[in-house]
Coordinates of C-alpha atoms and ligand atoms in Angstrom, one line a residue:
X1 CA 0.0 0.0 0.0
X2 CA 1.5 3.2 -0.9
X3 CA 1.7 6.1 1.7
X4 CA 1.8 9.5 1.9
X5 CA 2.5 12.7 4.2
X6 CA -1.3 13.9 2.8
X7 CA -4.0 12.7 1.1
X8 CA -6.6 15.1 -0.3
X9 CA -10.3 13.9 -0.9
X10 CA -11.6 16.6 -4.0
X11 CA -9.9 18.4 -6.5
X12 CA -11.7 21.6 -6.1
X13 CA -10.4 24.8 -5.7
X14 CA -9.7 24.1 -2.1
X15 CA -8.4 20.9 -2.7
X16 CA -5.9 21.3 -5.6
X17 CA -4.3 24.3 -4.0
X18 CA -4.1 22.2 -1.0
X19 CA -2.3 19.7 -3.1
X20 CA 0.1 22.1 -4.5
X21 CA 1.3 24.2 -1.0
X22 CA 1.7 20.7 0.3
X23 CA 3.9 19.6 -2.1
X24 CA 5.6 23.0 -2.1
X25 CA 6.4 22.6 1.4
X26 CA 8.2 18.6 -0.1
X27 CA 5.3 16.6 1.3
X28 CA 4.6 13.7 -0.4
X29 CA 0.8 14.8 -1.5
X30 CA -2.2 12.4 -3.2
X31 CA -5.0 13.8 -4.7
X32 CA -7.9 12.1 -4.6
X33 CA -11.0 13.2 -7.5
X34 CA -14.3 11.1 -8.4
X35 CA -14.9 12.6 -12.0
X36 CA -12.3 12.1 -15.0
X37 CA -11.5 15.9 -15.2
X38 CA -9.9 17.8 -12.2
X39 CA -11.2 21.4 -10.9
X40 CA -14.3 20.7 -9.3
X41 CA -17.3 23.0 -9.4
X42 CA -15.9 25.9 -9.9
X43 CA -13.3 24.9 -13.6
X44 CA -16.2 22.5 -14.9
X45 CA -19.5 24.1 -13.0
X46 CA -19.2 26.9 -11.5
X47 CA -17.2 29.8 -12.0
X48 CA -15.5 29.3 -15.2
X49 CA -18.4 28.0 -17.3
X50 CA -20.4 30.8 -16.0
X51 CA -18.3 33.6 -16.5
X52 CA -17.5 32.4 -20.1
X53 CA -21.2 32.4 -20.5
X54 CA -21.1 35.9 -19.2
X55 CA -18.9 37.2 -21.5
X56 CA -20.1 35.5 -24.6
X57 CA -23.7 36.8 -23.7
X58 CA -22.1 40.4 -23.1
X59 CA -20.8 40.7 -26.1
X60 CA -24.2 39.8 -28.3
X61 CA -25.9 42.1 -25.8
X62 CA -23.3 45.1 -27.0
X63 CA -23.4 44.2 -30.2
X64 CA -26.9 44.3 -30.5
X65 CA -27.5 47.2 -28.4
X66 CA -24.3 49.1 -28.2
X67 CA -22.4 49.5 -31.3
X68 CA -24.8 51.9 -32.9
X69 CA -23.9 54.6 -30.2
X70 CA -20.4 54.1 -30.3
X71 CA -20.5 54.2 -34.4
X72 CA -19.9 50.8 -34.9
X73 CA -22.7 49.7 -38.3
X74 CA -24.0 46.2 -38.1
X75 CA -24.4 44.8 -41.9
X76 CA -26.9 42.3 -41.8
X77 CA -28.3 40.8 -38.2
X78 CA -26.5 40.0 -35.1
X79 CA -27.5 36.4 -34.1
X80 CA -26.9 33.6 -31.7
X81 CA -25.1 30.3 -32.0
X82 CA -25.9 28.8 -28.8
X83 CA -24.5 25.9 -29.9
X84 CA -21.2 27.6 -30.6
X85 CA -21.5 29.6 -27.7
X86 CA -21.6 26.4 -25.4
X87 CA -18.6 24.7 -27.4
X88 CA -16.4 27.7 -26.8
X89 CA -17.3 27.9 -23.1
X90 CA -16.9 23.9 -23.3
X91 CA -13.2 24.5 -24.5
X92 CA -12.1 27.4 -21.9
X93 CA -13.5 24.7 -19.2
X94 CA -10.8 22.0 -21.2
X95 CA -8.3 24.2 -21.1
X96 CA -8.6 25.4 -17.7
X97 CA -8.8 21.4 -16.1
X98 CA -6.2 20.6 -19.1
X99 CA -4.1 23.3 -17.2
X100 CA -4.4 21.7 -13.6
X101 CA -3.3 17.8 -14.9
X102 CA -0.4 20.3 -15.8
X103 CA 0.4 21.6 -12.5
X104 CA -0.4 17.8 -10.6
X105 CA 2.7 17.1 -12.8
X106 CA 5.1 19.6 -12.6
X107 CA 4.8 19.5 -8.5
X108 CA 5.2 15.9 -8.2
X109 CA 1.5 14.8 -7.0
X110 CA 0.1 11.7 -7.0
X111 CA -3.8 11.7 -8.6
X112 CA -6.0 8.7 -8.3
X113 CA -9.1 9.5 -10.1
X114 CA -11.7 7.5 -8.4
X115 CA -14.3 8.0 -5.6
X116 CA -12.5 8.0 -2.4
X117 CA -14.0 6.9 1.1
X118 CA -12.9 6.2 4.7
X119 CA -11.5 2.4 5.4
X120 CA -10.3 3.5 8.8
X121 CA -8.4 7.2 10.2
X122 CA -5.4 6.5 8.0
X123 CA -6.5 4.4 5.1
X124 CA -8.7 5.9 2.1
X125 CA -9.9 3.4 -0.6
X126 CA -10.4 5.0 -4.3
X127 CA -12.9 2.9 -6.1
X128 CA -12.3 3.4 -9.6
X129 CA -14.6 3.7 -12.5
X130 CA -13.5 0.1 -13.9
X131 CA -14.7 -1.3 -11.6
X132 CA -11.2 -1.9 -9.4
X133 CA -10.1 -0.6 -6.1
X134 CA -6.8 0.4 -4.5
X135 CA -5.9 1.4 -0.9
X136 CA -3.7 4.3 0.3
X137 CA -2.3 5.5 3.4
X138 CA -1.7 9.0 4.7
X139 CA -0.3 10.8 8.0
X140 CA -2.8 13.4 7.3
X141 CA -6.0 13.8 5.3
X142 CA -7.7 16.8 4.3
X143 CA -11.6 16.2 3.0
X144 CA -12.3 18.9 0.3
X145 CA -15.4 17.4 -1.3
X146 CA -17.6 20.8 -2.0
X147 CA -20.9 21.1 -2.6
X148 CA -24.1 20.3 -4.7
X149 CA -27.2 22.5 -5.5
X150 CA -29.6 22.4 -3.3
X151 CA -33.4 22.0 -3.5
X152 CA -37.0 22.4 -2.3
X153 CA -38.5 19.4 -0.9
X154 CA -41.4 19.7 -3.0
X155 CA -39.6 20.5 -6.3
X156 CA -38.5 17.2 -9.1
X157 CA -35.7 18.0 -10.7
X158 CA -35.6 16.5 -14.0
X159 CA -33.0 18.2 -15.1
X160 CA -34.3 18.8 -18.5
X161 CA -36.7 21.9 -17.8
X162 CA -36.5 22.0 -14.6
X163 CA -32.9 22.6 -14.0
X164 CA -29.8 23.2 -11.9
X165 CA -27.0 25.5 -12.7
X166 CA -25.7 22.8 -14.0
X167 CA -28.4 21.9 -16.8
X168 CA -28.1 25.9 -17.3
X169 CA -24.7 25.9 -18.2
X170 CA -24.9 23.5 -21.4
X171 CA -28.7 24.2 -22.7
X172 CA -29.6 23.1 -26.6
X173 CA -32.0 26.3 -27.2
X174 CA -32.6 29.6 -25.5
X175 CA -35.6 29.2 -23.2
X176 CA -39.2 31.4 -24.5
X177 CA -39.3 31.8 -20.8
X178 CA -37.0 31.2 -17.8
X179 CA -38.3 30.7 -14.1
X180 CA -35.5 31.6 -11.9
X181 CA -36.3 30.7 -8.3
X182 CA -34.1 32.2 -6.0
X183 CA -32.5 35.7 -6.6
X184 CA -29.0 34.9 -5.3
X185 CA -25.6 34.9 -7.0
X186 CA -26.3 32.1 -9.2
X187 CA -30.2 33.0 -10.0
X188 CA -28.6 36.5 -11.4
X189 CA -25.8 35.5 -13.3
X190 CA -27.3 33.2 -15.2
X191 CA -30.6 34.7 -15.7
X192 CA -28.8 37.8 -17.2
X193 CA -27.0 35.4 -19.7
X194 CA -30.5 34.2 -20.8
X195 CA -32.0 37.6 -20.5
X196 CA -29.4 39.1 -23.1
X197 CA -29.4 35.7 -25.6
X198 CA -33.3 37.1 -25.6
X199 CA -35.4 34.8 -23.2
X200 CA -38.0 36.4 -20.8
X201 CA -36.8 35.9 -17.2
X202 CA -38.9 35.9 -13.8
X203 CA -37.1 35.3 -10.9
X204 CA -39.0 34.5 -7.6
X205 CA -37.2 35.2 -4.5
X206 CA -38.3 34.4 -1.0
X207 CA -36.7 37.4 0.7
X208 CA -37.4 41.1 0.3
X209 CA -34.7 42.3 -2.4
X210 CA -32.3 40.1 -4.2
X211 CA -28.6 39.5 -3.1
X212 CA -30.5 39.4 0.1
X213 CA -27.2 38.9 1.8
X214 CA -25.5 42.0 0.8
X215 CA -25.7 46.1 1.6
X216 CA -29.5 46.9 0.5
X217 CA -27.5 49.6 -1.3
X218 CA -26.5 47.1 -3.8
X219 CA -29.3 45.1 -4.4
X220 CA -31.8 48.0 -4.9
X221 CA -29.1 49.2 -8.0
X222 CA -28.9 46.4 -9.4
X223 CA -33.0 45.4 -9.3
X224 CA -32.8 48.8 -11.3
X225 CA -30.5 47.6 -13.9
X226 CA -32.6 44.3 -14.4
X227 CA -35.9 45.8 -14.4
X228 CA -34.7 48.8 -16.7
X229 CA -33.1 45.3 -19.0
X230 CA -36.8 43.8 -18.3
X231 CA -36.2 40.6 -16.2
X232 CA -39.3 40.3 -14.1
X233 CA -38.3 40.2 -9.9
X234 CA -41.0 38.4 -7.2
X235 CA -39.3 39.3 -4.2
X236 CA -41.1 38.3 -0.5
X237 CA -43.1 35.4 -2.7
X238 CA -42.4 32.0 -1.2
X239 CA -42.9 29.6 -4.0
X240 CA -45.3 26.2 -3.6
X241 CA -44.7 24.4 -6.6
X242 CA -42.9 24.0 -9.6
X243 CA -44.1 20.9 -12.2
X244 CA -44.0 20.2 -15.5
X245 CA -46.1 19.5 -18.0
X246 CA -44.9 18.4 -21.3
X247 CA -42.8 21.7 -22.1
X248 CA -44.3 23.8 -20.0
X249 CA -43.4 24.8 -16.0
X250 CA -45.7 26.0 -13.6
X251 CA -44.6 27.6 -10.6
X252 CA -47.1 28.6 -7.8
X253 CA -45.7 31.4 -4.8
X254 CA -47.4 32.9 -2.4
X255 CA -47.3 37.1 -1.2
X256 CA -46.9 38.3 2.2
X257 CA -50.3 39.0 2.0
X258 CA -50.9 35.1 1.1
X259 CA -52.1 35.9 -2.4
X260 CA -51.1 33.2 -5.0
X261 CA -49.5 33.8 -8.4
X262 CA -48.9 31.4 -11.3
X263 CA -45.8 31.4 -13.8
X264 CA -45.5 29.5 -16.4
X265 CA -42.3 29.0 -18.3
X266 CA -40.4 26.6 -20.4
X267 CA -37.3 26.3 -18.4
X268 CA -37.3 26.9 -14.5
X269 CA -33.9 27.0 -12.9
X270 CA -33.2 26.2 -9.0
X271 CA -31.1 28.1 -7.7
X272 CA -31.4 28.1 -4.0
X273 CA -28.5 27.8 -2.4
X274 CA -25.9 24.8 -1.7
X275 CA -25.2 21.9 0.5
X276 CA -22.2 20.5 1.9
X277 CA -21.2 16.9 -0.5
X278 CA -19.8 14.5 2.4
X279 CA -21.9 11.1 0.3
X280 CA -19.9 8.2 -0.5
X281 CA -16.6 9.3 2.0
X282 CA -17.9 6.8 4.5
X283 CA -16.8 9.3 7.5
X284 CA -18.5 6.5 9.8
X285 CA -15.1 5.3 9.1
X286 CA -13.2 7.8 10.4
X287 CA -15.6 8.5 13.1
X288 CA -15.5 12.8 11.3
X289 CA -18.7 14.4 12.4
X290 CA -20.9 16.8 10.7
X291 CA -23.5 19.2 12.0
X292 CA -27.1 20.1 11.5
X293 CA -26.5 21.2 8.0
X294 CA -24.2 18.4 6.7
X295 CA -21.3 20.8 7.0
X296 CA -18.2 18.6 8.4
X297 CA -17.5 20.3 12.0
X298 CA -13.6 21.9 12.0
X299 CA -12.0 24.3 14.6
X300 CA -9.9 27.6 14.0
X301 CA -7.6 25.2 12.3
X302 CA -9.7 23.2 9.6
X303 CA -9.1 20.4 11.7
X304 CA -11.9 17.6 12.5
X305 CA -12.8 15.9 15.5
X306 CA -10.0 13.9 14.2
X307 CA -6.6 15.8 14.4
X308 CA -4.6 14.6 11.4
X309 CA -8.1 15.0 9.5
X310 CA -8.7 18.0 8.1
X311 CA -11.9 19.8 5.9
X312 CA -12.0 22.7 3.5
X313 CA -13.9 25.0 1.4
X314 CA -17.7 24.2 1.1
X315 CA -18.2 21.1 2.9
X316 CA -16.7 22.9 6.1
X317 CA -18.9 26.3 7.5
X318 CA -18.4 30.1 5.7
X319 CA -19.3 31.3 2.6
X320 CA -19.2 29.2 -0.7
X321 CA -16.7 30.7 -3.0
X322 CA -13.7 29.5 -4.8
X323 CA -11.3 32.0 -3.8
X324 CA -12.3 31.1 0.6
X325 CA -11.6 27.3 -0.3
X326 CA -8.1 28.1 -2.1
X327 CA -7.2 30.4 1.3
X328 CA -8.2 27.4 3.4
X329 CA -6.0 25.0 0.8
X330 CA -3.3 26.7 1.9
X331 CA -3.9 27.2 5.2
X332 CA -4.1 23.5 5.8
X333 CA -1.3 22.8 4.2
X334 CA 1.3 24.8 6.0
X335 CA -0.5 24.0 9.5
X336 CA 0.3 20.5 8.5
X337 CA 3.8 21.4 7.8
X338 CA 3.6 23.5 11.1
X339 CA 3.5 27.1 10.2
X340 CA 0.6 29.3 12.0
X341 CA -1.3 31.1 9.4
X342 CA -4.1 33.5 9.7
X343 CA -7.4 33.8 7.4
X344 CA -9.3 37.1 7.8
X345 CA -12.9 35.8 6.7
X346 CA -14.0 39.8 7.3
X347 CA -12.0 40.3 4.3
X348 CA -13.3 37.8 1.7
X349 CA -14.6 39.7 -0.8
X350 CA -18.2 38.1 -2.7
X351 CA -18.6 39.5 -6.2
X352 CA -21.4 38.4 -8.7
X353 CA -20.6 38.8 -12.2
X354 CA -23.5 40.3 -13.7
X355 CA -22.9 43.7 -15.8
X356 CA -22.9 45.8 -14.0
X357 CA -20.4 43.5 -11.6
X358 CA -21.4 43.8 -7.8
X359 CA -18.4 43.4 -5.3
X360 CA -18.0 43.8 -1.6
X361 CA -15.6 43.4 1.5
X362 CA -16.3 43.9 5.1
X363 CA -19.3 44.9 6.8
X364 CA -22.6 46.1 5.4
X365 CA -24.6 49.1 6.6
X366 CA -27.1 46.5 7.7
X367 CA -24.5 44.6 9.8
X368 CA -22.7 48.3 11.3
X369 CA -26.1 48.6 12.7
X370 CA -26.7 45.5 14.1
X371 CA -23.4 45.5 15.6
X372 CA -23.9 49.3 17.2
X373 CA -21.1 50.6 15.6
X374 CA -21.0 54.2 14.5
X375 CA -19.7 54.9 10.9
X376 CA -19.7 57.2 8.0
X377 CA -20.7 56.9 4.6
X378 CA -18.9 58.2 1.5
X379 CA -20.2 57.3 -2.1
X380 CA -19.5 58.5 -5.4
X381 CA -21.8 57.7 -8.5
X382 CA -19.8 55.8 -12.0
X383 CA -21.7 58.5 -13.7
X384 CA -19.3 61.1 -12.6
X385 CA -16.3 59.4 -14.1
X386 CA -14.9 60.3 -17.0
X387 CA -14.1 56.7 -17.7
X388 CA -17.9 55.9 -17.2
X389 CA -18.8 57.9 -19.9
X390 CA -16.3 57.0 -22.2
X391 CA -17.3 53.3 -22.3
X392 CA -20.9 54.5 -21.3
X393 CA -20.8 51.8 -18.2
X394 CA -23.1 54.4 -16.4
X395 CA -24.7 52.4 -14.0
X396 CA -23.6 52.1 -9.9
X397 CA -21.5 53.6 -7.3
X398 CA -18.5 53.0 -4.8
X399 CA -19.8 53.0 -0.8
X400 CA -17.0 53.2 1.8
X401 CA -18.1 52.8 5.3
X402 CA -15.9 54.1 7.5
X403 CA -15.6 53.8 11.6
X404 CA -16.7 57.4 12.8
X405 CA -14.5 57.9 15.3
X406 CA -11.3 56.2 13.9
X407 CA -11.6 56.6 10.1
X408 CA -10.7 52.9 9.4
X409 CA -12.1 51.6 6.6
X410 CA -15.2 48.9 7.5
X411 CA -16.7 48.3 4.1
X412 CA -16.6 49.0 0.9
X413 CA -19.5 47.9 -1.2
X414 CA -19.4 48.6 -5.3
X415 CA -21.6 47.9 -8.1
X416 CA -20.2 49.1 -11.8
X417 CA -18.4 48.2 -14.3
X418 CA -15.2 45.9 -13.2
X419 CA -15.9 46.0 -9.9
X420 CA -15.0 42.6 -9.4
X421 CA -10.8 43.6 -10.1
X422 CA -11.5 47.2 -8.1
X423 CA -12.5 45.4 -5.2
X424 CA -9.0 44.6 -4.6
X425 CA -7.8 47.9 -3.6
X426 CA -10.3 47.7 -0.7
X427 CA -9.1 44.0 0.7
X428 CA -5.5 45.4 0.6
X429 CA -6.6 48.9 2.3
X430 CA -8.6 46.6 5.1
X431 CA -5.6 44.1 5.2
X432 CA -3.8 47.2 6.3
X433 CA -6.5 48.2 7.9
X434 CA -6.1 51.6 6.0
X435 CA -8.4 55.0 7.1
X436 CA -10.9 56.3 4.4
X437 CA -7.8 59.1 4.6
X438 CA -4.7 56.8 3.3
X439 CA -6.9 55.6 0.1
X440 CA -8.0 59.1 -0.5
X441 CA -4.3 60.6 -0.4
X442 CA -3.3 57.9 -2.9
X443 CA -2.8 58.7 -6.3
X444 CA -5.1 56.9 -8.6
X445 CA -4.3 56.6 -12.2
X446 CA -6.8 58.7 -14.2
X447 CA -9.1 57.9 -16.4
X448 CA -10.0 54.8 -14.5
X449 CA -13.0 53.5 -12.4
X450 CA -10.8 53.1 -9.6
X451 CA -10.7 56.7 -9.4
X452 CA -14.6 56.0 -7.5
X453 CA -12.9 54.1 -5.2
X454 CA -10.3 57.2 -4.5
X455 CA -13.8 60.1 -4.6
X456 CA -15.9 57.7 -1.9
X457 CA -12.9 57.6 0.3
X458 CA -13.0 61.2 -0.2
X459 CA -16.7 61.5 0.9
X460 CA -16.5 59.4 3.8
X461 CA -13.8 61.5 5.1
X462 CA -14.4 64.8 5.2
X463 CA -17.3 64.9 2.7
X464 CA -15.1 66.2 0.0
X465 CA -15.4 64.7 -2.9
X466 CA -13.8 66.6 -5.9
X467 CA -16.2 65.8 -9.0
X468 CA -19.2 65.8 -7.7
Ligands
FAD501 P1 -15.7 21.7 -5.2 O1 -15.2 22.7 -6.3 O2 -17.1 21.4 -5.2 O3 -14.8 20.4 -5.5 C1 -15.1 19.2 -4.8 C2 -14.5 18.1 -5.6 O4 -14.6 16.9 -4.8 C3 -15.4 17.7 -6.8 O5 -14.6 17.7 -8.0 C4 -16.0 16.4 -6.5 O6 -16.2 15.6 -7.6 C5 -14.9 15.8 -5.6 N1 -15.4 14.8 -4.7 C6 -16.5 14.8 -3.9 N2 -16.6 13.7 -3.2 C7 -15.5 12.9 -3.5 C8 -15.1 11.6 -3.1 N3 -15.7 10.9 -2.2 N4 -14.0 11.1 -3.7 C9 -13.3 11.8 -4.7 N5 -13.7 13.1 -5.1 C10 -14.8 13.6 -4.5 N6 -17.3 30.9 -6.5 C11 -16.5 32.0 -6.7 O7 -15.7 32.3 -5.8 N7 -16.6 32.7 -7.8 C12 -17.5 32.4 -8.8 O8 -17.6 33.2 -9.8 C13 -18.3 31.3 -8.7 N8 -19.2 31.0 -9.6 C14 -20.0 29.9 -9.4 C15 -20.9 29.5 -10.4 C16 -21.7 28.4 -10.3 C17 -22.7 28.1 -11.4 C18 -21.5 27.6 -9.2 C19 -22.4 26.3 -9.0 C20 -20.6 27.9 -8.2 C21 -19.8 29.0 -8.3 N9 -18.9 29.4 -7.3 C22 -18.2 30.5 -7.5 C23 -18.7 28.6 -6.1 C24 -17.5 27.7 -6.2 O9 -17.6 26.9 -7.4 C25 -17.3 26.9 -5.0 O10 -17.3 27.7 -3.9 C26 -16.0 26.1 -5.1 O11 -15.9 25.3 -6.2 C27 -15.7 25.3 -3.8 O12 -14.5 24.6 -3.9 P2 -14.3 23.2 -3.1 O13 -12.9 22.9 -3.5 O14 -14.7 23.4 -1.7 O15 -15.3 22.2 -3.8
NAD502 P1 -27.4 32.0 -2.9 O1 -27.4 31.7 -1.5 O2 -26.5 33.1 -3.4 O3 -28.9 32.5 -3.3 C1 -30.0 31.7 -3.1 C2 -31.2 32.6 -3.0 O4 -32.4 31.8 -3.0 C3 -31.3 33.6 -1.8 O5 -31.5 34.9 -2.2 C4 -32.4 33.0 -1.0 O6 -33.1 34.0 -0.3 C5 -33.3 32.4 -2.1 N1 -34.2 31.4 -1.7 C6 -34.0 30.4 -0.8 N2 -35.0 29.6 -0.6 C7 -36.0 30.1 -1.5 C8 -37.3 29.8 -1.8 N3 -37.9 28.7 -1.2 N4 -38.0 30.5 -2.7 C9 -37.4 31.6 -3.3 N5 -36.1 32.0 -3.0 C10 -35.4 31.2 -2.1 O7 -27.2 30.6 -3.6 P2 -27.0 30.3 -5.2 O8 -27.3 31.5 -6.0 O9 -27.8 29.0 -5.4 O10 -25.5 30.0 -5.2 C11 -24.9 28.9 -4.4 C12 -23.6 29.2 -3.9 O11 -22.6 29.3 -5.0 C13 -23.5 30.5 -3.2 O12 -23.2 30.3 -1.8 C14 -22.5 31.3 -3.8 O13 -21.6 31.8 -2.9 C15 -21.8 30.4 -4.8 N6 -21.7 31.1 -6.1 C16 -20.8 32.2 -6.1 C17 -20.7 32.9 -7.3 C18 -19.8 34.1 -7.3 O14 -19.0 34.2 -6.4 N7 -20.0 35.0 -8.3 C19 -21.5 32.6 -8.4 C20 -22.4 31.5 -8.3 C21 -22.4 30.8 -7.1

């Protein structure tokens, strides 16, 4: 039986990075992955698929709407390949996983491509997809099996109309009608795709606004953006059923006042949140344990009940994104090799990828309140930019929160165009936990929308802000 320092379970995000820090650090690392192609959700999907989806949609969207005003004539009509459009995002998916067989190799790691579950603490058996199975021992195991989508008990997924993110991602036509139930990350991104490639979209969500979970400053922007692009939003409806007949879905929802709608679609996507993937790893086994939700239990460590087993990413507790599960790859990896690192979770940003992008770190007005903390507020409209109006991304603002007595900088919450990359200046400024002040005394290179970031800071300190 052939053994190793580490053993990984889930070649993820959190688990391939795990697999290459370990190595780095001249462990003797196995890598452990059910399905032929490495990455996990997020390369073959999640986040890759999506946001090629994203991009291929934008660009039909500009050129069917947008050239004109910038000059640009369009001989003949603009039109859809879907087909072509899936292939391409298809082949930046092979790439990508093409790219990570690429790294297992050049850092020495072991991968066994099978499903792997607990024999005992120290012994993992892969069962492979031919039907064989081999045994492998490690000092130290680190379970990194993700997530799935999650679902209403009263909803049949039959994953050809009514769908997961999954089904989304690789669809033969371009629904008349989309249900989206669920107005979250994944309910957005991927109802703007269909919603520029031309299909009506209705998206029932339980709470009061969409992006329930981020500053209300956001989500009321960005319901403006999709009502102005005419995607239909049900908030506060809680939805009763969804079933299919033939080619058309009917969903049923109730008000807050108990009144009942009725939807019907040809496509209704579920997009409802995630769960914690732990089937098949026997953790009996291993005697792990997991809590109310699924979620394997780990301390401030990533370690289970088990010391020399650890969990990351989204089976464990936090939020679900790629970028959390690679910081807790490498966390666990240089605890096992006996380093003390440090993850700030207050400082993982969360970003959906519509147009315009939404991006946020730290605390939300909401949360400031909660917590009785007394802050200040400086915002600057994209409008006011120069840059905005030269690629006519008009829509959104920056928000810095700042501590009212102190100045440091508690949140900064942006909606615009490519605020996914400008959120970075924020993490670094909270990482050094940086005044309203120091980012507004920097120098930001101009014309850029970064310069937002540099007129909120302005705001929130001494309300100041030079071009507006
Ligand atoms: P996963 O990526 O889920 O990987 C787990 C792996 O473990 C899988 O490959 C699975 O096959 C394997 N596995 C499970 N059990 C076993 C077993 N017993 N034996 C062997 N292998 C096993 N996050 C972002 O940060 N940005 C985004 O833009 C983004 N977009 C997304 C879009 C969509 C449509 C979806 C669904 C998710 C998106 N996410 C995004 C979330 C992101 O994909 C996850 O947070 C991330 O993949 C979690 O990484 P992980 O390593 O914990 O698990
Ligand atoms: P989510 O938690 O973002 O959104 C789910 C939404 O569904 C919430 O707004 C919730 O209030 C609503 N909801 C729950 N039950 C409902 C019901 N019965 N009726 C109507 N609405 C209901 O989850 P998601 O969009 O499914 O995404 C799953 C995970 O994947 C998220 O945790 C997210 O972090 C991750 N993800 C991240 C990105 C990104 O980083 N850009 C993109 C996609 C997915």
């Amino acid at each position: 039986m052939t053994k190793f320092d580490v053993a990984i379970i889930g070649s993820g995000p959190g688990g391939y990075v795990a697999a290459i820090r370990c190595a780095q650090l001249g462990m003797k690392t196995a890598l452990i992955e059910k399905y032929n192609t490495l990455g996990g959700t997020c390369l073959n999907v999640g986040c890759i698929p999506s946001k090629a989806l994203l991009d291929s949609s934008h660009h039909y969207e500009d050129a069917l709407k947008h050239f004109g005003s910038h000059g640009i004539e369009v001989v003949g009509s603009v039109k859809v390949n879907l087909e072509k459009m899936i292939a391409r995002k298809q082949e930046v998916v092979d790439q990508t996983t093409a790219g990570l067989e690429f790294l297992m190799k050049k850092n020495d790691i072991t991968v066994y491509q099978g499903l792997g579950s607990f024999k005992d603490q120290k012994t993992i058996t892969v069962s492979k997809s031919d039907g064989s199975s081999e045994d492998l021992e490690a000092n130290n195991i680190v379970i990194a099996t993700g997530s799935k989508p999650n679902n209403l008990p009263f909803i049949q997924l039959d994953k050809e109309r009514i769908i997961t993110s999954t089904e989304a991602l690789k669809l033969k036509e371009i629904p008349k009608h989309m249900i989206v139930v669920g107005g979250g990350v994944i309910g957005l991104e991927l109802g703007q795709v269909y919603s520029r490639l031309g299909a009506e979209v209705t998206v029932v969500e339980y709470m009061d606004r969409i992006i329930p979970t981020m500053d209300s400053g956001l989500s009321k922007e960005l319901t403006k953006v999709f009502k102005k692009a005419k995607v239909n939003i049900l908030t506060s409806h809680q939805v009763t059923s969804v079933d299919r007949n033939k080619d058309v879905v009917v969903l049923k929802a109730t008000d807050k006042t108990g009144k009942e709608i009725e939807v019907k679609g040809d496509y209704c996507l579920i997009s409802v949140g995630r769960k914690p993937y732990t089937e098949g790893l026997n953790l009996a086994a291993a005697g792990v344990v997991t809590d109310e939700r699924g979620r394997v239990v780990v301390n401030d460590h990533l370690q289970t009940n088990v010391n020399h087993i650890y969990a990351i990413g989204d089976v464990v507790k936090g939020a679900m994104l790629a970028h959390k599960a690679e910081e807790e790859g490498t966390f666990v990896a240089e605890t096992i090799a006996g380093q003390r690192p440090h993850i700030d979770y207050n400082l993982i940003p969360n970003v959906v990828y519509t147009w315009p992008e939404v991006a946020a770190v730290g605390k939300t007005e909401e949360q400031l309140k909660a917590e009785g903390i007394s802050y200040k507020i400086g915002q600057f409209p994209m409008r006011a930019l120069g840059r905005s109006r030269a690629s006519m991304d008009l829509d959104g603002f920056v928000k810095v929160l700042a501590d009212a007595a102190t100045d440091e900088v508690l949140g900064v919450h942006i909606i615009g165009a490519r605020a996914a990359d400008l959120i970075a200046e924020a993490v670094v400024a909270m990482e050094y936990r940086a005044s309203a002040e120091d980012i507004s005394r920097m120098s930001h290179a101009h014309p850029t929308f970064a310069e937002a970031v540099k007129e909120a800071a302005l705001a929130a300190t001494e309300n100041r802000a030079l071009h507006i």
